GROMACS .gro file of C-alpha atoms in nm:
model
  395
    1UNK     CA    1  -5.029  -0.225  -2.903
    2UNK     CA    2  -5.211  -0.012  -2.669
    3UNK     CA    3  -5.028   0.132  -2.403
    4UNK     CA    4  -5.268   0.026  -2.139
    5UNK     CA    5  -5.273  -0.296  -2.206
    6UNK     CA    6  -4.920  -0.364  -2.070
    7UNK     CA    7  -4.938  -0.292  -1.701
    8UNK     CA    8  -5.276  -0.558  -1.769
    9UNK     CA    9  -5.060  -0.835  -1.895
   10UNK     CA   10  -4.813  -0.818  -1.577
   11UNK     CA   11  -5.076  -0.792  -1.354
   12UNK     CA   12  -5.240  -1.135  -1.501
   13UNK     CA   13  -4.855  -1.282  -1.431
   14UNK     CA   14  -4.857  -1.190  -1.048
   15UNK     CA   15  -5.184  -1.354  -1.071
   16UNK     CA   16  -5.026  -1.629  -1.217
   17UNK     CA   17  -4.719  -1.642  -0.984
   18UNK     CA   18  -4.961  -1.569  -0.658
   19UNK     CA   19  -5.116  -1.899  -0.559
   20UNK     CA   20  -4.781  -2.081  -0.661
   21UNK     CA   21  -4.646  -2.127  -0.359
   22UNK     CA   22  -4.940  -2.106  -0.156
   23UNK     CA   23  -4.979  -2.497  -0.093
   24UNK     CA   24  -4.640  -2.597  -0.018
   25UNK     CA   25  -4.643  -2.263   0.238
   26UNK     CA   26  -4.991  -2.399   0.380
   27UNK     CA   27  -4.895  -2.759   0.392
   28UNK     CA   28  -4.778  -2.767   0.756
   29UNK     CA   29  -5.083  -2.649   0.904
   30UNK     CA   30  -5.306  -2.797   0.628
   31UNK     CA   31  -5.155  -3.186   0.619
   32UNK     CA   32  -5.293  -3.254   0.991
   33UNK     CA   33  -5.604  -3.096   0.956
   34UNK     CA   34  -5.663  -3.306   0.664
   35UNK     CA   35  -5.503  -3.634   0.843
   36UNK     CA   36  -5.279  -3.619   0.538
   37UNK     CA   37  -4.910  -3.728   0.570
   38UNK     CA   38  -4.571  -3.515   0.493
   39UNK     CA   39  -4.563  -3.609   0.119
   40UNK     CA   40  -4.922  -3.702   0.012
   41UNK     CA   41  -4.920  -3.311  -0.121
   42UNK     CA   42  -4.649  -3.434  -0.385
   43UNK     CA   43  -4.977  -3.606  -0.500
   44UNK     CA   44  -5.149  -3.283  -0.539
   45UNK     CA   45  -4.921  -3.082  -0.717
   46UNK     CA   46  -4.832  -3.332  -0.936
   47UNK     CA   47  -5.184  -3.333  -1.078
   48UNK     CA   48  -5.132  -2.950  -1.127
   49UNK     CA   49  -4.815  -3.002  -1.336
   50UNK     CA   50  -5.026  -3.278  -1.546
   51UNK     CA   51  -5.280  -3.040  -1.562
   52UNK     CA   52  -5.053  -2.742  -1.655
   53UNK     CA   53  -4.881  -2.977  -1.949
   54UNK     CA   54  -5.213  -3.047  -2.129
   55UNK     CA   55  -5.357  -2.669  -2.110
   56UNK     CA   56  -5.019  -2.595  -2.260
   57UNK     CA   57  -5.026  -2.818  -2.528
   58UNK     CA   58  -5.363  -2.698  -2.628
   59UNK     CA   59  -5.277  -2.314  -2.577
   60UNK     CA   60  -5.207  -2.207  -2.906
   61UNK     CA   61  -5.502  -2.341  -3.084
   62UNK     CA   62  -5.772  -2.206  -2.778
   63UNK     CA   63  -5.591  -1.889  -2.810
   64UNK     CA   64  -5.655  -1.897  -3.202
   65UNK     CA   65  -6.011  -1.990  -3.173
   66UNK     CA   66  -6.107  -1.753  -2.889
   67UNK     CA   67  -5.803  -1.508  -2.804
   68UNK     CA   68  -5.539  -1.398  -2.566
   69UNK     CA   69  -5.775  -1.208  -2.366
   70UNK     CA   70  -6.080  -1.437  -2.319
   71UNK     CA   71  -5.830  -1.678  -2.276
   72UNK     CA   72  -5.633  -1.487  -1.981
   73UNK     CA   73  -5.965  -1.450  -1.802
   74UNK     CA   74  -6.120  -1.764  -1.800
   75UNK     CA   75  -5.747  -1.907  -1.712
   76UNK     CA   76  -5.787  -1.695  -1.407
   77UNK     CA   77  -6.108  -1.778  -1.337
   78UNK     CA   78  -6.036  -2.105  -1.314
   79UNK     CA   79  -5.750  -2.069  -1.081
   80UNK     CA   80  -5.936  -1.839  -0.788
   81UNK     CA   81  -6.226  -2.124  -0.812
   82UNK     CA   82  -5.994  -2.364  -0.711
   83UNK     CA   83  -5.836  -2.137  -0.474
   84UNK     CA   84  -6.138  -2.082  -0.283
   85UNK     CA   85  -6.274  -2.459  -0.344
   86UNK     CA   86  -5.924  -2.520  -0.166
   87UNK     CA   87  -6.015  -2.319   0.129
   88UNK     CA   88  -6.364  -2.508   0.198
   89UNK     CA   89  -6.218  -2.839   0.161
   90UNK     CA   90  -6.198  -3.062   0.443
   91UNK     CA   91  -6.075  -3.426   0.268
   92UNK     CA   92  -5.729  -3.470   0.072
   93UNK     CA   93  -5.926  -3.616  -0.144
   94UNK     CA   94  -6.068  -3.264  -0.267
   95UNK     CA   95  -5.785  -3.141  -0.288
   96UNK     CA   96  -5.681  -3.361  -0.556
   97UNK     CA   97  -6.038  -3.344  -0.710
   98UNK     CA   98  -5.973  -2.911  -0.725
   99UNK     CA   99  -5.619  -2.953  -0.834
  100UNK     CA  100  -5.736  -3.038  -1.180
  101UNK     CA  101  -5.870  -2.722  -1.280
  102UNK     CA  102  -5.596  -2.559  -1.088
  103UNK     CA  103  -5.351  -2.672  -1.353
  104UNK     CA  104  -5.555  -2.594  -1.652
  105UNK     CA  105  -5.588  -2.280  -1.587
  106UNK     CA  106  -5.218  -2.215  -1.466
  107UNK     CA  107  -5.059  -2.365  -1.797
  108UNK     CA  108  -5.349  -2.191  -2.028
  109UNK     CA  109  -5.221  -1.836  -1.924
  110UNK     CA  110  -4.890  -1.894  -1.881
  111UNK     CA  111  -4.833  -1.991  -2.245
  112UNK     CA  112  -5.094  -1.762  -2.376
  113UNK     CA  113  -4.916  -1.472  -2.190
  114UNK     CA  114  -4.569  -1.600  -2.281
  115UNK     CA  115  -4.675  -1.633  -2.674
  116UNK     CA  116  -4.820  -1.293  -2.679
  117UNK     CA  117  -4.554  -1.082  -2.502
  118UNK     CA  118  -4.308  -1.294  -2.749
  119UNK     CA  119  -4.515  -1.175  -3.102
  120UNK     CA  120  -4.634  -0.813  -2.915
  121UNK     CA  121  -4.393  -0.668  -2.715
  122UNK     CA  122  -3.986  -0.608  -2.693
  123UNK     CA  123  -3.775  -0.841  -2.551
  124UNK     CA  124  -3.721  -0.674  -2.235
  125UNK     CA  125  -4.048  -0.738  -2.163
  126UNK     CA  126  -4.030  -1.092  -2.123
  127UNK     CA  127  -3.811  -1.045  -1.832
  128UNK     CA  128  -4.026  -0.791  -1.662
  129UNK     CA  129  -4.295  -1.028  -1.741
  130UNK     CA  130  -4.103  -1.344  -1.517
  131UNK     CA  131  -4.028  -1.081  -1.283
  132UNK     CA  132  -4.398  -0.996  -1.217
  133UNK     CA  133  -4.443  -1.374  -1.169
  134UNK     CA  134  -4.167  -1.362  -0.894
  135UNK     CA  135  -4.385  -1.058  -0.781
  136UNK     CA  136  -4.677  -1.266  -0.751
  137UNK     CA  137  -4.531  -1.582  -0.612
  138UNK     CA  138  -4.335  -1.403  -0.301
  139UNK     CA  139  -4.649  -1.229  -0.196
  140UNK     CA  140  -4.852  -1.592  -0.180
  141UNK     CA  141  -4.686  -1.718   0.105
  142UNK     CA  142  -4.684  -1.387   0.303
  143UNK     CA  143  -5.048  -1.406   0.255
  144UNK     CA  144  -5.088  -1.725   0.414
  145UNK     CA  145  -4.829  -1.699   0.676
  146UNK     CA  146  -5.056  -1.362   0.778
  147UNK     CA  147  -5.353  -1.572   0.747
  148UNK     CA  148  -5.204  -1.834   0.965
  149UNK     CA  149  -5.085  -1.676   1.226
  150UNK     CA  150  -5.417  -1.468   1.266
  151UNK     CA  151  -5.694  -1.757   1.121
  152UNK     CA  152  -5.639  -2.077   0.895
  153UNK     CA  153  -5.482  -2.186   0.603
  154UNK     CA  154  -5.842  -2.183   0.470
  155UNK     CA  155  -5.873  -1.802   0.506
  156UNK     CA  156  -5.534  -1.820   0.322
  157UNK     CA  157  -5.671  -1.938   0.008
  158UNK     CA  158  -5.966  -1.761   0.047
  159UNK     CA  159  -5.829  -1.426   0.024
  160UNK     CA  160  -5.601  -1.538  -0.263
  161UNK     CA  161  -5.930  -1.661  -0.458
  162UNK     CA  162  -6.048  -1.342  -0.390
  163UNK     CA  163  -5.743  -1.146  -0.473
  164UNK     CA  164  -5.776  -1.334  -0.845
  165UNK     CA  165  -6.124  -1.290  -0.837
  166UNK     CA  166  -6.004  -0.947  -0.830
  167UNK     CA  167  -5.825  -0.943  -1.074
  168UNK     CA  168  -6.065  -1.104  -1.289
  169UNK     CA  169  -6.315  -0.819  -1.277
  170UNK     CA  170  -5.984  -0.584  -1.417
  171UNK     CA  171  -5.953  -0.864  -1.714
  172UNK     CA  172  -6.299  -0.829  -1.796
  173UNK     CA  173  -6.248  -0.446  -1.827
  174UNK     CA  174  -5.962  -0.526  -2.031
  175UNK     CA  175  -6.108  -0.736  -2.304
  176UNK     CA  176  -6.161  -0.444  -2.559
  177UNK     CA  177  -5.768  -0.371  -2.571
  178UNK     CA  178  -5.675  -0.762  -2.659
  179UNK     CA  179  -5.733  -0.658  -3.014
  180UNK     CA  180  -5.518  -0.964  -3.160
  181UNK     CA  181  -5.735  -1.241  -3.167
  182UNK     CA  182  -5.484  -1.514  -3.295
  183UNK     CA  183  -5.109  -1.578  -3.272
  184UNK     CA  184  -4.928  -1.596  -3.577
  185UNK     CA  185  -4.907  -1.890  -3.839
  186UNK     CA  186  -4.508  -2.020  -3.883
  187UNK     CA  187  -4.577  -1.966  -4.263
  188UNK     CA  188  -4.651  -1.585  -4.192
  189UNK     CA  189  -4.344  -1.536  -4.060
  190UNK     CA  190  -4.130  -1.622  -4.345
  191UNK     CA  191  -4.096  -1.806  -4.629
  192UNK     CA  192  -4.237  -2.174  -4.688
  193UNK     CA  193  -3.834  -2.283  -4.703
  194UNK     CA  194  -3.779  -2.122  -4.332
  195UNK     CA  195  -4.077  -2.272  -4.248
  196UNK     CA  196  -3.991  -2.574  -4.331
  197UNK     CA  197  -3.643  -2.585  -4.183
  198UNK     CA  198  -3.800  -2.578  -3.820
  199UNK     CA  199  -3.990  -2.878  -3.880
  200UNK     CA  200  -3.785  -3.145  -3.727
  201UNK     CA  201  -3.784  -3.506  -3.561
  202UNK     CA  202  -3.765  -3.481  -3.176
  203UNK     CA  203  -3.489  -3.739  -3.249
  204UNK     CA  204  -3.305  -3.614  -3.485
  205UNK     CA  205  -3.251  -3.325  -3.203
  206UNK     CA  206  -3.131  -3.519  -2.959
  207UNK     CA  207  -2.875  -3.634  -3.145
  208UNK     CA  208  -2.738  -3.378  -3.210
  209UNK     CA  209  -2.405  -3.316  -2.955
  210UNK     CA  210  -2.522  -3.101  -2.633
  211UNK     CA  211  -2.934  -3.090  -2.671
  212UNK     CA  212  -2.950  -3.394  -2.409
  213UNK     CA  213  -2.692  -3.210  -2.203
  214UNK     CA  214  -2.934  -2.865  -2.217
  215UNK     CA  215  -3.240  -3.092  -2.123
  216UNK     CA  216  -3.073  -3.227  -1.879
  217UNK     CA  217  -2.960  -2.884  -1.788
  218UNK     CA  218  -3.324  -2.797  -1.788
  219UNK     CA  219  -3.459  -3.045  -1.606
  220UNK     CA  220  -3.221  -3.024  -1.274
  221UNK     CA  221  -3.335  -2.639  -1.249
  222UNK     CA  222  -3.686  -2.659  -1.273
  223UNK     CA  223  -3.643  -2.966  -1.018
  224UNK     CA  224  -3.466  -2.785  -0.796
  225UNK     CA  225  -3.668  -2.433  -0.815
  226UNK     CA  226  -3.999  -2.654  -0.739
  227UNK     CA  227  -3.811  -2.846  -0.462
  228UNK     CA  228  -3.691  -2.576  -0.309
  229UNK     CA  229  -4.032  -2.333  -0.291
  230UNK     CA  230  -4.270  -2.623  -0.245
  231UNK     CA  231  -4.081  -2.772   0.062
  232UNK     CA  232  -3.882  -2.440   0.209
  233UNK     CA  233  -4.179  -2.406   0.467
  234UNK     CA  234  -4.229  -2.784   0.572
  235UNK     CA  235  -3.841  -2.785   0.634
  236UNK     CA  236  -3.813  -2.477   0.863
  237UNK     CA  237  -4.092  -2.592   1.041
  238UNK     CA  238  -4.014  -2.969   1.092
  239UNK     CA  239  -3.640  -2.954   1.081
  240UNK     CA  240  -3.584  -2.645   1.239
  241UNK     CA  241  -3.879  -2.593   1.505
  242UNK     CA  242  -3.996  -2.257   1.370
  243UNK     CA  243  -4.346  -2.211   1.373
  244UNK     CA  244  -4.583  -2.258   1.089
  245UNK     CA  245  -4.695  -1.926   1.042
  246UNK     CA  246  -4.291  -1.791   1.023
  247UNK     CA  247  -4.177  -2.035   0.804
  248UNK     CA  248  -4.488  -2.018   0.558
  249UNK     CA  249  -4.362  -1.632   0.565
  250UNK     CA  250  -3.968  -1.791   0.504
  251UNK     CA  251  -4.064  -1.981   0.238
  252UNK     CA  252  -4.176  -1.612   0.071
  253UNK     CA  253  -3.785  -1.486   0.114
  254UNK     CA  254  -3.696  -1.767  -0.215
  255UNK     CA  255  -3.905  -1.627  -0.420
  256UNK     CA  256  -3.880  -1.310  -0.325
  257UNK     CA  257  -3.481  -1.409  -0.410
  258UNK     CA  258  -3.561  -1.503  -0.774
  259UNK     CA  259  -3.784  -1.161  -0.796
  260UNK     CA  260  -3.517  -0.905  -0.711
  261UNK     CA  261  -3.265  -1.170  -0.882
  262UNK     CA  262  -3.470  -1.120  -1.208
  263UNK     CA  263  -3.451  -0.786  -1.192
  264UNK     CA  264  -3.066  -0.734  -1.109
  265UNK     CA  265  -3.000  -0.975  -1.367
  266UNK     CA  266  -3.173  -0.819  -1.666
  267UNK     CA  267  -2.918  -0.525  -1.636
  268UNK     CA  268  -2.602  -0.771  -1.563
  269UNK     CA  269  -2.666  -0.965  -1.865
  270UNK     CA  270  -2.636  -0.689  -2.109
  271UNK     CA  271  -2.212  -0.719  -2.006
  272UNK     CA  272  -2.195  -1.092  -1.929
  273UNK     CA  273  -2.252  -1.387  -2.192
  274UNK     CA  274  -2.566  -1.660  -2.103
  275UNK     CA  275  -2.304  -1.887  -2.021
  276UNK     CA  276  -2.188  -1.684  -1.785
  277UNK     CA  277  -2.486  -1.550  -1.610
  278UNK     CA  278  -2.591  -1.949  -1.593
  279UNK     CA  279  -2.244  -2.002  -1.420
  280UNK     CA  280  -2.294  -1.742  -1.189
  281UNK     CA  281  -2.655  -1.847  -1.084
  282UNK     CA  282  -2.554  -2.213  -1.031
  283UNK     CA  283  -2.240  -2.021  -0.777
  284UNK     CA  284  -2.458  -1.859  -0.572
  285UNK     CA  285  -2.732  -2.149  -0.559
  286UNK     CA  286  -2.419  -2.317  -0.374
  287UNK     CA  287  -2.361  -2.032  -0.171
  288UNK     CA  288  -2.711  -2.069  -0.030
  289UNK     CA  289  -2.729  -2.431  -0.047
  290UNK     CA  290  -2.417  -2.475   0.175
  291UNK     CA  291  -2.604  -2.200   0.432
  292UNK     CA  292  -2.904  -2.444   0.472
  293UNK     CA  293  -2.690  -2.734   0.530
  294UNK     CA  294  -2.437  -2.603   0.789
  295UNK     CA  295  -2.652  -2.328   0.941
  296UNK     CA  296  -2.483  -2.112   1.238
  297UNK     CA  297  -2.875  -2.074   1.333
  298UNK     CA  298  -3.190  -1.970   1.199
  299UNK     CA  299  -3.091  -1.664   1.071
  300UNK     CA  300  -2.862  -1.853   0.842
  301UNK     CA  301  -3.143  -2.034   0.710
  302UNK     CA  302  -3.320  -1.774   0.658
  303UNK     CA  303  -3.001  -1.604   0.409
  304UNK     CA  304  -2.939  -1.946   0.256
  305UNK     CA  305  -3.323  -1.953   0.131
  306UNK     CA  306  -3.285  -1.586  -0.051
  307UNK     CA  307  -2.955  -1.686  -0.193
  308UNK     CA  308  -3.059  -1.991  -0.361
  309UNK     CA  309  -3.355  -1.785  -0.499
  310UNK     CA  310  -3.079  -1.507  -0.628
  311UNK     CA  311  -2.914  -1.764  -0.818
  312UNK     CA  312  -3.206  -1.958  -0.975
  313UNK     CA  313  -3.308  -1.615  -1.130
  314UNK     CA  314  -3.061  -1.638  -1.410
  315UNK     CA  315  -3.019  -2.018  -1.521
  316UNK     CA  316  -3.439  -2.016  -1.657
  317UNK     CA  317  -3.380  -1.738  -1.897
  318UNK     CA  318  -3.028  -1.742  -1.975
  319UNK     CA  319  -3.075  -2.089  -2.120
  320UNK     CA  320  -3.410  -1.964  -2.309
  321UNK     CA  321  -3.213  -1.701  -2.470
  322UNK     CA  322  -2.896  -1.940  -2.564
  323UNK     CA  323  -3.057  -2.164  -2.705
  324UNK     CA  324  -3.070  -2.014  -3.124
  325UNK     CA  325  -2.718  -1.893  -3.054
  326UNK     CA  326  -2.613  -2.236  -2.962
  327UNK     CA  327  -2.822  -2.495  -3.193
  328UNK     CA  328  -2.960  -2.253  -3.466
  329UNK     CA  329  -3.270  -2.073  -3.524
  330UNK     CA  330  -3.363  -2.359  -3.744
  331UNK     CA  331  -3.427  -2.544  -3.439
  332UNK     CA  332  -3.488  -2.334  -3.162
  333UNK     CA  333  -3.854  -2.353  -3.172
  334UNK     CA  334  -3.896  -2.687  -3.129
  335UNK     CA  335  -3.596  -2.706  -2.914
  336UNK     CA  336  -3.729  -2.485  -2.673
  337UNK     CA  337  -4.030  -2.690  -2.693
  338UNK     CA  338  -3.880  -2.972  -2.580
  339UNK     CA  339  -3.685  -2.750  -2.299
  340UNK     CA  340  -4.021  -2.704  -2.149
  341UNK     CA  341  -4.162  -3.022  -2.119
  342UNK     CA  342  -3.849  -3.139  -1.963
  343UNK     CA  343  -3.885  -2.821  -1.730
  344UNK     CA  344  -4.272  -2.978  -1.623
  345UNK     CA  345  -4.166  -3.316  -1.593
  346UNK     CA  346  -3.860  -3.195  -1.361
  347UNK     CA  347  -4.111  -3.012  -1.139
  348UNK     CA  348  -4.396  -3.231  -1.172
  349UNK     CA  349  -4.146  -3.580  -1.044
  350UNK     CA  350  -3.866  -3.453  -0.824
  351UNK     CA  351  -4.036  -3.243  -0.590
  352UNK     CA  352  -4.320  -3.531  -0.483
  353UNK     CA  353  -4.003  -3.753  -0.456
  354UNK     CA  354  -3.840  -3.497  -0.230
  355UNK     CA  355  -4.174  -3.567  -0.053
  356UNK     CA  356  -4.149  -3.946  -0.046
  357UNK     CA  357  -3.786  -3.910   0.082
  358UNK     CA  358  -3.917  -3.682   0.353
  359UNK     CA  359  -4.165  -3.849   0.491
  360UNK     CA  360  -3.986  -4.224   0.518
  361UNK     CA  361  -3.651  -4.107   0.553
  362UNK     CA  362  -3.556  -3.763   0.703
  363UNK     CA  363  -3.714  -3.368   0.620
  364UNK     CA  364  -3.341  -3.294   0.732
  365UNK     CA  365  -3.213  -3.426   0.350
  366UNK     CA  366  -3.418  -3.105   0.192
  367UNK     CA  367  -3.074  -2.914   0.134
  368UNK     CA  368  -2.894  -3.244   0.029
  369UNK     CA  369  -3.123  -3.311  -0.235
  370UNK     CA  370  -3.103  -2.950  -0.388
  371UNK     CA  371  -2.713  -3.039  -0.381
  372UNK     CA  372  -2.747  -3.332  -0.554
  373UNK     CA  373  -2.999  -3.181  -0.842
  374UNK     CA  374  -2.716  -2.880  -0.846
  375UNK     CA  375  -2.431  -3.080  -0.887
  376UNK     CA  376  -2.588  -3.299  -1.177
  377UNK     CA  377  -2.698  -2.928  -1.355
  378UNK     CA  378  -2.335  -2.783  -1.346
  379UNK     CA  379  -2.212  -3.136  -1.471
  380UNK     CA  380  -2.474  -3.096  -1.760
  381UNK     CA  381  -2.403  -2.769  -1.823
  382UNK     CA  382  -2.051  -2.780  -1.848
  383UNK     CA  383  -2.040  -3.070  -2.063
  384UNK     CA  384  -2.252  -2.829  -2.317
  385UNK     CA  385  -1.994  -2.547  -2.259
  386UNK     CA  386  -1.745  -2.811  -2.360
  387UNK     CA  387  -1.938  -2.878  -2.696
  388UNK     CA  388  -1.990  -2.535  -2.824
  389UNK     CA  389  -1.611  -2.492  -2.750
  390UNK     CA  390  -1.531  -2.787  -2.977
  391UNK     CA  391  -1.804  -2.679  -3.222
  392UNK     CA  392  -1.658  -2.278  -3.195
  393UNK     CA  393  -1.297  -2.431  -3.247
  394UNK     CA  394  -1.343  -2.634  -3.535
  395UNK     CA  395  -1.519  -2.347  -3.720
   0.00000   0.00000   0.00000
């Protein structure tokens, strides 16, 4: 593939990663302005993730009709539209309207981006990849907090449309180096008997001992990762008294956690098993947990939000990259497709109840909750540890 063409995919993924966490960042400044309440913007990014599910669904055959490239852009497109219609909107209702193409283009890219790296590139790649997206997703919310503290939330978005906008014109340039039009068919990848092998009932899957454990696994993290970005800056600034504009810039330090997490953890993993590098995610997600629910002040806070990000960085891809090793490569396809819509449907329900909890109960339950997700993941996950044991013992 052409050489240039890499540093033009990871840009695309901070482009992807950027806006994010912009919204949850924004939402303490944004949700009076609007006369919205605390959780009415679980509303809003639950039509994102709905929006993100279908594009993703219908990735691979847009990408096959029109390719990665033209794909990429008009994903992007898409996305600083609805950044900037976010910054001129002055109902809730708008919001929710804008949201919709918001998703679409989110999920389009990320699968087409995902797919390509997967068929084009070495595996390292994907991790530098989900490391860009980290990139891309800590720099959002120190956008907006500079915004904030020096404008509005609506200049916020509008420099992050513009950023993408951006970053749209470099796409365009790009188009003549996406010289793969179409991903490949299953059948060209092996024989009609392989092929065939991977073709198998959702159900039959989840009977088999430890997939509902993984999903389960799945679901918990992606729960807690959107839980924990979306409401980091609502929860320093309501629970704690800091002021909008530092805790939008907080909120940055969690992703800016699973960034330099990513990173670290690419190297660590070449001496210690997925299993391992899951378990040592989920110890340090307590670590920080535990800081944001005893803090010894701010500052405490402030560590416990960068540690939780540290250990999410390992669980996402260390369970991608068990999952032939531990159910076949028969199966992993599909399995990994079902992986990811319990990882949308994790994001897209707990963090709006989070918001619902928030609003007629207490803000002050935000660490509590990200317990409670934790505790049910290491359950899940050990009880799959426990399985492949049994399975490695009987062989």
């Amino acid at each position: 593939m052409p050489a240039g063409l890499l540093p033009i995919i990871y840009l695309a993924f901070i482009s992807l990663g950027l806006p994010d966490s912009a919204i949850g960042s924004a939402w303490p400044t944004m949700a009076p302005d609007l006369g919205a309440g605390v959780s009415w913007v679980g509303a809003v990014t639950m039509i994102i993730s709905a929006g993100t599910i279908v594009s993703s669904l219908m990735s691979v055959r847009v990408v096959d009709r029109f390719g990665t490239g033209k794909v990429t852009l008009v994903s992007v497109l898409l996305t600083a539209l609805a950044l900037v219609g976010f910054s001129v909107s002055d109902a809730f209702w708008q919001l929710c309207l804008i949201a919709i193409p918001y998703g679409l283009g989110a999920g389009a890219v990320d699968a087409a981006l995902n797919a390509y790296v997967a068929v084009h590139y070495e595996s390292q790649h994907m991790s530098w990849l989900h490391c860009m997206w980290g990139v891309g997703a800590s720099g959002g919310p120190m956008i907006m907090a500079q915004c904030i503290s020096g404008g509005s939330w609506s200049l916020g978005f509008f420099v992050l449309g513009g950023i993408q906008l951006a970053i749209c014109v470099v796409l365009t340039l790009s188009l003549p180096l996406w010289r793969e039009k179409k991903l490949p068919k299953p059948a060209e990848e092996g024989s009609a008997s392989q092929g065939a092998s991977t073709h198998i009932s959702r159900r039959d899957l989840l009977r088999r001992d430890g997939v509902l454990a993984v999903l389960i696994c799945f679901f918990c993290y992606c729960a807690l990762e959107g839980t924990c970005g979306n409401w980091a800056a609502t929860y320093c600034n309501l629970a704690r008294g800091i002021d909008a504009g530092t805790a939008a810039s907080w909120a940055s330090l969690f992703y800016i956690g699973i960034t330099v997490g990513r990173l670290l953890s690419g190297f660590i993993s070449l001496k210690v098993s997925d299993h391992n590098m899951i378990r040592l995610g989920q110890a340090i997600v307590a670590l920080g947990v535990l800081a944001v629910l005893f803090p010894l002040g701010d500052a405490m806070v402030l560590a416990g939000l960068v540690l939780v990000g540290l250990g999410c960085a390992p669980i996402y891809p260390s369970i991608i990259h068990a999952t032939p090793a531990r159910f076949g490569d028969d199966v992993a396809l599909e399995l990994t497709g079902m992986q990811m819509a319990f990882a949308y449907v994790g994001s897209l329900a707990m963090s709006p109840l989070f918001g619902v909890i928030a609003e007629n109960i207490a803000i002050e339950l935000y660490p509590v909750y990200l317990a409670a997700l934790l505790i049910v993941m290491v359950i899940a996950a050990e009880k799959l540890n426990a399985v492949m044991r049994r399975r490695n013992a009987a062989v």
